Structures are given as C-alpha cells and as structure tokens.
Amino acid sequence: MSTKTIKNYLNCETGIMSWLTTLDHKRIGVMYLLFIAISFGLGGFFALALRMELLTPTQLYLTAKQYNQAFTLHGAVMVFLFIIPSIPAALGNFVLPLQLGAKDVAFPRLNLASFYVYVLGAAFAIFSLFNGAVDTGWTFYTPYSTQSDTSVISMTLAAFILGFSSILTGVNFIATIHKMRAPGMTWFRMPLFVWALYATAIIQILATPVVGITLLLLIFESTFGVGIFDPALGGDPILFQHFFWFYSHPAVYIMVLPAMGVMSELVTTFCKKNIFGYKLIAYSSLAIAIISFLVWGHHLFLSGQSSYANMIFSLLTFLVGIPSGIKVFNWVTTMYKGTIDLKTPFLYFLSFLFLFCIGGFTGMFLGALSVDVHLHDTYFVVAHFHYTMMGGVVMAFLGGLHYWWPKMFGKMYSEKWGRIAAAFVFVGFNWVFFTQFILGTKGMPRRYYNYLDQFQPLHAFSTMGTFVLGTGFIIMAVYLIHSLFKGEKAPANPWGGLTLEWVADTPPDHHNFHETPTVTTGPYDYEKAGY
Amino acid sequence: MATTGTSFIKHEVAHHFDNAEQEFESAKLGMWAFMAQEILFFSALFVAYAIFRYLYPEAFLEASSLLSWKMGAFNTAVLITSSFTMVMAVNSAQTSQKKKTFNFLLVTILLAALFLVVKYFEYMSKFHHGIFPPNYFNAMAVFEQVPIFFGIYFVITGLHALHILIGIGLIIWIMRRTARGEFHADYFTPVELVGLYWHFVDLVWIFLFPLLYLVG
Ligand SMILES: [Cu+2]
C-alpha cells in the first residue's frame, strides 16, 4: 500500500460540515483545542493590558473601571473558557478512548453536544464583553455583583452554560472508563492519565452543578430577588461565598488532576521506566478529589467564619498536601536511574515539577490561619495561584500538547525551537510571578490599578517578564503552525511510549485501531519492553 | 422474543460498542451519573432552606401557612400516580407490549399536565394576594423574613416545574418512538432512562411537599 492511500481521521472526510457534524472524539478534541487556543490568546491579551497599566503607580491608560473589567475578563476567560476544558476536553477527548483501546467515547453524540454547549457559553461570554464587560472579579461576590451595572448576568449565564458542558464531558468519561476498556485492561492496567480523568469526572459531576445553581440564584437575585444573599431581608452574602467555593475549590482540582495525569505519562515515557508506586498515584487522585470537597472554607478565613470552622478548614487544607506530595515523590523516584531524555515535553514536565512545588508550598502558607491574615488578598495570593494554575496546569498542558501533537496531526515540530520556547516560558513565568510573591509579602494588595510609589520597581520588573513569557508563546505558535504545513512526517511512536495510543496509526484511523487491542500487562512495563 | 414481529423495528447496536449489553450498561451508568449531578443541583437550594428555616423558624411557619396544603397534597398524589404509570410503561416496553407502553406513557403525560395546571392556579392565587419573589413582594406579613421563604419557594418549585416540562418533552419523544415500534424486549433503553428521570423529578417533589407546605 502506498502512503497516499492510507486514510486517517483527518482526511477520511473533508469539508467544513464533516467537522461541524463529526461524532469522532478525535476531531471533537481538535475543535476544542482550536477554541481553547483562541481563549488563551484572549485571556493573555487582558493579562498584558493589566500588566501595562501597572507599570506606573498612577493611571497610565485604563480607568479604574476598565481595569476592574480587564482583570475580571482575564480571570473569567482563563478559568471558564481555557483552563477547565484545556486538558480534559481537548487532550482528554483525543487521548482517552485511544488509551483505553476503544473506538470512541461511550456517547459520541453527547460529546458533540457538550462541544456546542461550550461554544454557546463562549458566545455569551463574548457577548458580555461587548455589552459593558464585567467588573466584579471572576468570583462574582455578592452583594456587589447584584448591584454592578455591568453585564454580570450574561457572564454568569456563560459560566452556567460552560459548567454544563463540563458536566456532560464528565458523564461521558465516567461511562467510557467503566464500560469501554479493551479486553484485558483491568482498572490497574489503565494509564494514569485515565485515572486522573476519572477522578476529574467525579468532581465535574458532583461540584459543577452547585456552582450552576449558585450562579442561577445570583441571576434571580439581581432580577426578581430571592433574598438568601440579601442582608436587608435577613439573607447572607457570605452564603454566596460558601456556595461558590464549594464548587470553585474542587474546580481547582478539575484543572490540576488531569495535569497530574499528563505528568505521569511524560515521566515514564521520557525516563523509559515503569512508574514508581502506580497504585498510590491512582489512589492519590481519588484522595485529592474527595478531600477537595472539604476545604472550601479556606477562602473565607477573613469573611467572619467562626474560628472553629477556620481551624478545621485549615487542617483539611493541609491534608491535601499529602496525596499531592505522594505524586511528586513518585515522579521524582521514577526519574531515579531512568534513561532521561530531555525532549520538549519533558522540559515542561520538569517545569511543572519545579513550579508546582512552589505553588503547593505557598498554598500551605495561605492555609495557615495566622499567616493568611497578612497575606490574604495580596499579590502573594495572585502569585500562588498562578504558580499552581499556570506553573502547574498550563505547563502540563503544554507538555501534553507537545507529547501528543505528532499523534494528533502526524507532523513533528522543530525540537530546537520547542526547547527554546520552553526556556522562554519558564524564565518569563518566574520573572513575572516570583516577583509578585515579594510584592505580596511587602503588602501590595491585589485588584488595585493604582499603588504606592515604593512598589513601582517590582511592578515594572514583573511587567518586563510578561514580554519574555509572551515571546515564548509566540515562538511556540509559529513553530507549531509551521509544523502542520512543513513539519516532518511523524512515525507512529516517536517517543517510545507504551500506552495504547502509540499502537494506533499516526494520525489514527477513523476507528482508532484496525483491530481491538488486547492488554496483558500494566501500562508502563518498560522492563518487559527491553529497557 | 418479539423482534420477529413485523410491527417492531430491530435495533442496531452503535458501531463503537461491542454488543447490546455494553451499550445498555453504558447508557444506564451515564444516566445515573447525570442523576447525581441533578441531586447536587437541587442540593444548594435545600441547604439554603435548612439554614434560613433554622434562623427564622417563625417566619417560615407564617409563610408556609400561606400556602394551600390541599393543593400541594393533591399534586403529590398526582405525581406518585404518574410514577406508577411510568413503572408500568417501562414494564410494558420490556415485555414488548407496544399498545400498553403507549397508553401508560399517555396517562403519565396527562398526570404531568394536571400537576402543572394545579401549580399554575396555585401561583396565580399567590400573585393575587401580592405574594411574589422578594423584589416584588407586597403582601402583609408579621415577620420580615417571610419574603425569603417565598424567594426559595418560587425558585425551587419553578425549577421543579421546568424539570416536569422537560420530562413531558422526553415522554412525547419516547411515545413517538414507541408508536414506530422501536422498543421491545431486546431494546428499551430510552424508556428505562426517561423512567429514571421521571422518578427523580417525583422524588424531588416528595421532599418539597412536607418542607414547603407542612412546616406547621
Ligand atoms: Cu481553595
């Protein structure tokens, strides 16, 4: 057979309609990827706008209200449109059925529906952008959010709809993982990325509806009134914070758990070694998912919560460190005496390891009650969650993107430029955000567009870093797009991975596998494979 | 049995499943997962109810007495009956009794519609007395937190009614497919799943009735 006649999922059907009506999980994953990349660009644009305004202690070019709108939109776009769907909906959709040896997800039509629900939610978000934007912060705290004259309703409606997209993806993945595994793939022979998506799906199903109803209540409160958040009627605005964080803390793990799953895949493939402590990594994902439901009160230490509740929430918050620590130690131990190959995806693995530890440890600072009093609502918090969200999730997302890119599109990107971009991203990221730890400990509060003169050197330094970071992303966009047209043809298994997606063609066939694979060993048995 | 009859359409297993059993099990598991999110969706409202009833017991007592428990009780009976007819519809589908399935589904829809009609008159009589959600509330009340009760009442019964409406849509959909002969002993997944959904909607009301109408 000549290479020209081999059909794959990308060229088996052509035309825009074949994409818009596709039920193929791989094509849906690619469409998500496109939208997520656009959202990331949009969120990044707002971030740049914020950092430019902060170059000087006084107003540079944004009014106070515009500044509030910019940071709200940066947060809302990055959280709801980019980071939550990034790994599960884009990479997960593409990789999950392949790793399970399945032909598709359990409900392909539901999968396409959740994509369109996402698009609908995105449309509402864009609408609110042009309809007065939102200035409440991405957390939409009452009572301000019920009084703001900006378009809070359309933005919360957007988040509500996007939540349903996330729930439907979770439902689909749970059924897929339970029922669609290839013959011989027992629970403990599943790749750890699958375990991570499973734990994620549990949170998506159990936490997302709570924020859904909360945002709906907020919409009702500002239209005809419900009263439960309104102190004038005996309601309590703090209740909104409880409801909101009951979802939004677990949501942090909707973002981080899949990232951790990607990490486990990267470390085994690029060290050519079986994972250390497979079961503990799998169980720690579930442990994180469960504990994550019990820590929301750490966002309310200074909201008038009782000191007993504070103590319990503080303790529970520290507990999250245990399963997270288990994972970090197991990854590091896997590297020990491995055949380490410093390819681009592994550079992002190392970035995650380094940055996520900083993010995690500073989370411990904030979980400690007395320290939190000083650091609450300062740039220390901003730096902390950017180290976990961007230093953690985005690094793993980029690692996974570079890891699966050849499988998705059948083309290799430039390894040299990949490494250069990774260096820019790593240096730029630390430049921007480590500076903000210092700013925070010195007392710079978050969400202000003006500040005292003494903070200017650090603010200006942080802003300079955004150009380094941005350069890294521009280089990345250029070589990835270039690879699609001019890239070398990718082999079926460029990295020597052992999980089932590397058994499939590159790019995979429309039905994934020519015949259903049978599984006889664990996913990372490199000893048996001759390493 | 049954698929041999000319009035039934044979079910094709979707291409990505190995067999009909895997297809059925997946659909059922997916539906249960979806039901879990439904429970969590309503949970926040129940939590809000618990908090404010604990804080303002007298206001809740007064507000609840403004509701007509007779209408509530009547609607409870209507929904419990509809759950029964739904069970019978699923059972008839499993035993390939097309006519019976169709008729039981029809009765279920009529009961659902009856529920909504009663609910409509209930809402209207409340509006007539100035009992609206808090921003438009203009009825006389001894306790100033009475509007909170009605804020919760209108949101939760409104969302419940929306679920009933969606349920009616779903039942119409499976009735049409029943008429076409798509359901029989070998394939009845959609009937079973809609049945599951319908029981959930009834169950929510069974909790709502005592909590809202029988505070006294
Ligand atoms: Cu948290």
mmCIF file of N, CA and C in Angstrom, chain A residues 103-108 160 164 167 171 174-175 178-180 205-206 209-210 213 216-217 220-221 223-228 233-235 239 243 511, chain B residues 15-18 22 25-27 29-30 33-34 36-37 40-41 43-45 47-48 51-52 56 133-136 144-145 147-148 151-152 155 159:
data_model
loop_
_atom_site.group_PDB
_atom_site.id
_atom_site.type_symbol
_atom_site.label_atom_id
_atom_site.label_comp_id
_atom_site.label_asym_id
_atom_site.label_seq_id
_atom_site.Cartn_x
_atom_site.Cartn_y
_atom_site.Cartn_z
ATOM 1 N N LYS A 103 -13.136 2.383 20.503
ATOM 2 C CA LYS A 103 -13.364 3.010 19.202
ATOM 3 C C LYS A 103 -13.783 4.465 19.361
ATOM 4 N N ASP A 104 -14.418 4.783 20.488
ATOM 5 C CA ASP A 104 -14.861 6.158 20.711
ATOM 6 C C ASP A 104 -15.234 6.288 22.192
ATOM 7 N N VAL A 105 -15.692 7.473 22.595
ATOM 8 C CA VAL A 105 -16.254 7.605 23.933
ATOM 9 C C VAL A 105 -17.609 6.896 23.956
ATOM 10 N N ALA A 106 -18.180 6.711 25.157
ATOM 11 C CA ALA A 106 -19.427 5.957 25.243
ATOM 12 C C ALA A 106 -20.568 6.653 24.499
ATOM 13 N N PHE A 107 -20.621 7.998 24.577
ATOM 14 C CA PHE A 107 -21.739 8.737 23.963
ATOM 15 C C PHE A 107 -21.195 9.803 22.996
ATOM 16 N N PRO A 108 -20.917 9.398 21.763
ATOM 17 C CA PRO A 108 -20.321 10.359 20.814
ATOM 18 C C PRO A 108 -21.212 11.562 20.540
ATOM 19 N N PHE A 160 -22.506 29.439 33.725
ATOM 20 C CA PHE A 160 -23.505 28.398 33.980
ATOM 21 C C PHE A 160 -23.550 27.405 32.820
ATOM 22 N N PHE A 164 -22.282 23.286 32.302
ATOM 23 C CA PHE A 164 -22.993 22.105 31.800
ATOM 24 C C PHE A 164 -22.182 21.349 30.773
ATOM 25 N N ILE A 167 -19.974 19.230 32.831
ATOM 26 C CA ILE A 167 -20.696 18.103 33.442
ATOM 27 C C ILE A 167 -20.907 16.987 32.419
ATOM 28 N N VAL A 171 -19.790 13.099 32.600
ATOM 29 C CA VAL A 171 -20.695 11.946 32.495
ATOM 30 C C VAL A 171 -20.181 10.978 31.424
ATOM 31 N N ILE A 174 -16.966 9.111 32.580
ATOM 32 C CA ILE A 174 -17.213 8.076 33.592
ATOM 33 C C ILE A 174 -17.711 6.810 32.907
ATOM 34 N N ALA A 175 -18.732 6.964 32.035
ATOM 35 C CA ALA A 175 -19.282 5.785 31.359
ATOM 36 C C ALA A 175 -18.225 5.147 30.458
ATOM 37 N N HIS A 178 -15.659 3.206 32.600
ATOM 38 C CA HIS A 178 -16.232 1.986 33.183
ATOM 39 C C HIS A 178 -16.481 0.912 32.140
ATOM 40 N N LYS A 179 -16.993 1.315 30.978
ATOM 41 C CA LYS A 179 -17.573 0.312 30.076
ATOM 42 C C LYS A 179 -16.825 0.085 28.775
ATOM 43 N N MET A 180 -15.854 0.929 28.441
ATOM 44 C CA MET A 180 -15.288 0.831 27.080
ATOM 45 C C MET A 180 -13.847 0.345 27.062
ATOM 46 N N ILE A 205 -18.925 16.145 37.988
ATOM 47 C CA ILE A 205 -20.333 15.788 38.155
ATOM 48 C C ILE A 205 -20.866 16.250 39.503
ATOM 49 N N LEU A 206 -20.049 16.181 40.544
ATOM 50 C CA LEU A 206 -20.571 16.480 41.877
ATOM 51 C C LEU A 206 -20.405 17.935 42.304
ATOM 52 N N PRO A 209 -22.589 21.228 39.317
ATOM 53 C CA PRO A 209 -23.991 21.650 39.459
ATOM 54 C C PRO A 209 -24.205 22.630 40.606
ATOM 55 N N VAL A 210 -23.356 22.580 41.637
ATOM 56 C CA VAL A 210 -23.544 23.502 42.760
ATOM 57 C C VAL A 210 -23.238 24.931 42.335
ATOM 58 N N ILE A 213 -26.231 26.145 40.110
ATOM 59 C CA ILE A 213 -27.401 26.677 40.808
ATOM 60 C C ILE A 213 -27.047 27.986 41.519
ATOM 61 N N LEU A 216 -27.166 30.682 39.010
ATOM 62 C CA LEU A 216 -28.572 30.886 38.671
ATOM 63 C C LEU A 216 -29.253 31.710 39.768
ATOM 64 N N LEU A 217 -28.968 31.379 41.032
ATOM 65 C CA LEU A 217 -29.530 32.138 42.148
ATOM 66 C C LEU A 217 -29.070 33.595 42.097
ATOM 67 N N PHE A 220 -31.187 35.263 39.509
ATOM 68 C CA PHE A 220 -32.528 35.514 40.047
ATOM 69 C C PHE A 220 -32.482 36.637 41.078
ATOM 70 N N GLU A 221 -31.460 36.611 41.931
ATOM 71 C CA GLU A 221 -31.329 37.630 42.972
ATOM 72 C C GLU A 221 -31.278 39.023 42.355
ATOM 73 N N THR A 223 -32.473 39.899 39.445
ATOM 74 C CA THR A 223 -33.648 40.254 38.636
ATOM 75 C C THR A 223 -34.897 40.401 39.509
ATOM 76 N N PHE A 224 -35.425 39.277 40.031
ATOM 77 C CA PHE A 224 -36.637 39.451 40.843
ATOM 78 C C PHE A 224 -36.436 39.176 42.332
ATOM 79 N N GLY A 225 -35.202 38.852 42.713
ATOM 80 C CA GLY A 225 -34.930 38.703 44.141
ATOM 81 C C GLY A 225 -35.225 37.305 44.656
ATOM 82 N N VAL A 226 -34.305 36.768 45.415
ATOM 83 C CA VAL A 226 -34.529 35.511 46.124
ATOM 84 C C VAL A 226 -34.434 35.774 47.624
ATOM 85 N N GLY A 227 -33.546 36.705 47.958
ATOM 86 C CA GLY A 227 -33.443 37.114 49.349
ATOM 87 C C GLY A 227 -32.351 36.422 50.134
ATOM 88 N N ILE A 228 -31.917 35.229 49.661
ATOM 89 C CA ILE A 228 -30.990 34.485 50.521
ATOM 90 C C ILE A 228 -29.611 35.127 50.591
ATOM 91 N N LEU A 233 -33.150 41.490 53.834
ATOM 92 C CA LEU A 233 -34.274 40.584 54.058
ATOM 93 C C LEU A 233 -33.936 39.496 55.073
ATOM 94 N N GLY A 234 -32.741 39.580 55.634
ATOM 95 C CA GLY A 234 -32.322 38.527 56.560
ATOM 96 C C GLY A 234 -31.439 37.497 55.886
ATOM 97 N N GLY A 235 -31.133 37.712 54.599
ATOM 98 C CA GLY A 235 -30.235 36.800 53.895
ATOM 99 C C GLY A 235 -28.783 37.068 54.238
ATOM 100 N N LEU A 239 -23.155 33.489 52.349
ATOM 101 C CA LEU A 239 -23.639 32.204 51.842
ATOM 102 C C LEU A 239 -23.226 32.019 50.386
ATOM 103 N N PHE A 243 -21.268 28.792 48.804
ATOM 104 C CA PHE A 243 -21.731 28.045 47.628
ATOM 105 C C PHE A 243 -20.698 28.113 46.507
ATOM 106 N N HIS A 511 -11.457 4.824 12.966
ATOM 107 C CA HIS A 511 -11.949 3.945 14.042
ATOM 108 C C HIS A 511 -10.879 3.635 15.074
ATOM 109 N N HIS B 15 -21.888 1.612 16.344
ATOM 110 C CA HIS B 15 -20.672 0.953 15.838
ATOM 111 C C HIS B 15 -19.562 0.848 16.875
ATOM 112 N N HIS B 16 -19.527 1.793 17.854
ATOM 113 C CA HIS B 16 -18.390 1.779 18.770
ATOM 114 C C HIS B 16 -18.589 0.845 19.963
ATOM 115 N N PHE B 17 -19.742 0.198 20.040
ATOM 116 C CA PHE B 17 -19.957 -0.793 21.099
ATOM 117 C C PHE B 17 -19.744 -2.200 20.556
ATOM 118 N N ASP B 18 -19.356 -3.109 21.457
ATOM 119 C CA ASP B 18 -19.149 -4.492 21.033
ATOM 120 C C ASP B 18 -20.467 -5.241 20.929
ATOM 121 N N GLN B 22 -23.292 -4.072 26.407
ATOM 122 C CA GLN B 22 -22.371 -2.982 26.719
ATOM 123 C C GLN B 22 -23.044 -1.632 26.463
ATOM 124 N N GLU B 25 -25.648 -1.033 29.321
ATOM 125 C CA GLU B 25 -24.986 -0.749 30.602
ATOM 126 C C GLU B 25 -24.366 0.651 30.596
ATOM 127 N N SER B 26 -23.747 1.026 29.489
ATOM 128 C CA SER B 26 -23.126 2.349 29.407
ATOM 129 C C SER B 26 -24.179 3.436 29.553
ATOM 130 N N ALA B 27 -25.279 3.275 28.824
ATOM 131 C CA ALA B 27 -26.330 4.289 28.860
ATOM 132 C C ALA B 27 -26.880 4.438 30.272
ATOM 133 N N LEU B 29 -25.405 3.661 33.163
ATOM 134 C CA LEU B 29 -24.416 4.277 34.048
ATOM 135 C C LEU B 29 -24.342 5.783 33.799
ATOM 136 N N GLY B 30 -24.352 6.158 32.525
ATOM 137 C CA GLY B 30 -24.317 7.579 32.198
ATOM 138 C C GLY B 30 -25.498 8.315 32.798
ATOM 139 N N ALA B 33 -25.058 8.789 36.487
ATOM 140 C CA ALA B 33 -24.102 9.874 36.742
ATOM 141 C C ALA B 33 -24.800 11.219 36.561
ATOM 142 N N PHE B 34 -25.663 11.300 35.532
ATOM 143 C CA PHE B 34 -26.381 12.544 35.310
ATOM 144 C C PHE B 34 -27.346 12.837 36.463
ATOM 145 N N ALA B 36 -26.870 12.020 39.506
ATOM 146 C CA ALA B 36 -26.054 12.503 40.627
ATOM 147 C C ALA B 36 -25.875 14.007 40.525
ATOM 148 N N GLN B 37 -25.622 14.501 39.308
ATOM 149 C CA GLN B 37 -25.455 15.957 39.186
ATOM 150 C C GLN B 37 -26.782 16.671 39.436
ATOM 151 N N LEU B 40 -27.147 17.155 43.149
ATOM 152 C CA LEU B 40 -26.298 18.239 43.627
ATOM 153 C C LEU B 40 -26.835 19.597 43.176
ATOM 154 N N PHE B 41 -27.476 19.625 42.020
ATOM 155 C CA PHE B 41 -28.047 20.867 41.503
ATOM 156 C C PHE B 41 -29.111 21.392 42.465
ATOM 157 N N SER B 43 -29.347 20.477 45.584
ATOM 158 C CA SER B 43 -28.883 20.442 46.975
ATOM 159 C C SER B 43 -28.668 21.833 47.567
ATOM 160 N N ALA B 44 -28.113 22.743 46.748
ATOM 161 C CA ALA B 44 -27.828 24.072 47.290
ATOM 162 C C ALA B 44 -29.114 24.732 47.781
ATOM 163 N N LEU B 45 -30.228 24.501 47.074
ATOM 164 C CA LEU B 45 -31.495 25.099 47.478
ATOM 165 C C LEU B 45 -31.983 24.488 48.793
ATOM 166 N N VAL B 47 -30.025 23.279 51.083
ATOM 167 C CA VAL B 47 -29.141 23.820 52.121
ATOM 168 C C VAL B 47 -29.610 25.217 52.520
ATOM 169 N N ALA B 48 -29.915 26.053 51.512
ATOM 170 C CA ALA B 48 -30.391 27.402 51.811
ATOM 171 C C ALA B 48 -31.671 27.332 52.639
ATOM 172 N N ILE B 51 -30.813 26.400 56.268
ATOM 173 C CA ILE B 51 -30.183 27.489 57.021
ATOM 174 C C ILE B 51 -31.227 28.507 57.474
ATOM 175 N N PHE B 52 -32.060 28.930 56.528
ATOM 176 C CA PHE B 52 -32.965 30.021 56.875
ATOM 177 C C PHE B 52 -34.156 29.553 57.697
ATOM 178 N N TYR B 56 -34.863 31.491 61.047
ATOM 179 C CA TYR B 56 -36.139 32.202 61.169
ATOM 180 C C TYR B 56 -37.311 31.235 61.219
ATOM 181 N N PRO B 133 -41.878 36.940 44.354
ATOM 182 C CA PRO B 133 -40.494 36.880 44.844
ATOM 183 C C PRO B 133 -40.128 38.210 45.515
ATOM 184 N N PRO B 134 -39.132 38.212 46.402
ATOM 185 C CA PRO B 134 -38.852 39.346 47.288
ATOM 186 C C PRO B 134 -38.876 40.737 46.657
ATOM 187 N N ASN B 135 -38.301 40.935 45.468
ATOM 188 C CA ASN B 135 -38.242 42.296 44.918
ATOM 189 C C ASN B 135 -39.623 42.876 44.632
ATOM 190 N N TYR B 136 -40.632 42.016 44.445
ATOM 191 C CA TYR B 136 -41.980 42.498 44.104
ATOM 192 C C TYR B 136 -43.011 42.116 45.163
ATOM 193 N N GLU B 144 -40.572 39.847 59.060
ATOM 194 C CA GLU B 144 -39.986 40.492 57.881
ATOM 195 C C GLU B 144 -39.187 39.536 57.002
ATOM 196 N N GLN B 145 -38.934 38.302 57.488
ATOM 197 C CA GLN B 145 -38.178 37.376 56.635
ATOM 198 C C GLN B 145 -39.078 36.483 55.771
ATOM 199 N N PRO B 147 -40.521 37.061 52.978
ATOM 200 C CA PRO B 147 -40.161 37.025 51.546
ATOM 201 C C PRO B 147 -39.046 36.023 51.216
ATOM 202 N N ILE B 148 -38.118 35.790 52.148
ATOM 203 C CA ILE B 148 -37.042 34.821 51.873
ATOM 204 C C ILE B 148 -37.638 33.451 51.591
ATOM 205 N N GLY B 151 -38.930 33.546 48.220
ATOM 206 C CA GLY B 151 -37.831 33.542 47.251
ATOM 207 C C GLY B 151 -37.406 32.116 46.968
ATOM 208 N N ILE B 152 -37.170 31.350 48.039
ATOM 209 C CA ILE B 152 -36.765 29.949 47.876
ATOM 210 C C ILE B 152 -37.890 29.155 47.222
ATOM 211 N N VAL B 155 -38.195 29.811 43.412
ATOM 212 C CA VAL B 155 -37.067 29.273 42.639
ATOM 213 C C VAL B 155 -37.144 27.752 42.572
ATOM 214 N N LEU B 159 -38.005 25.663 39.274
ATOM 215 C CA LEU B 159 -37.052 24.748 38.641
ATOM 216 C C LEU B 159 -37.629 23.342 38.552
#
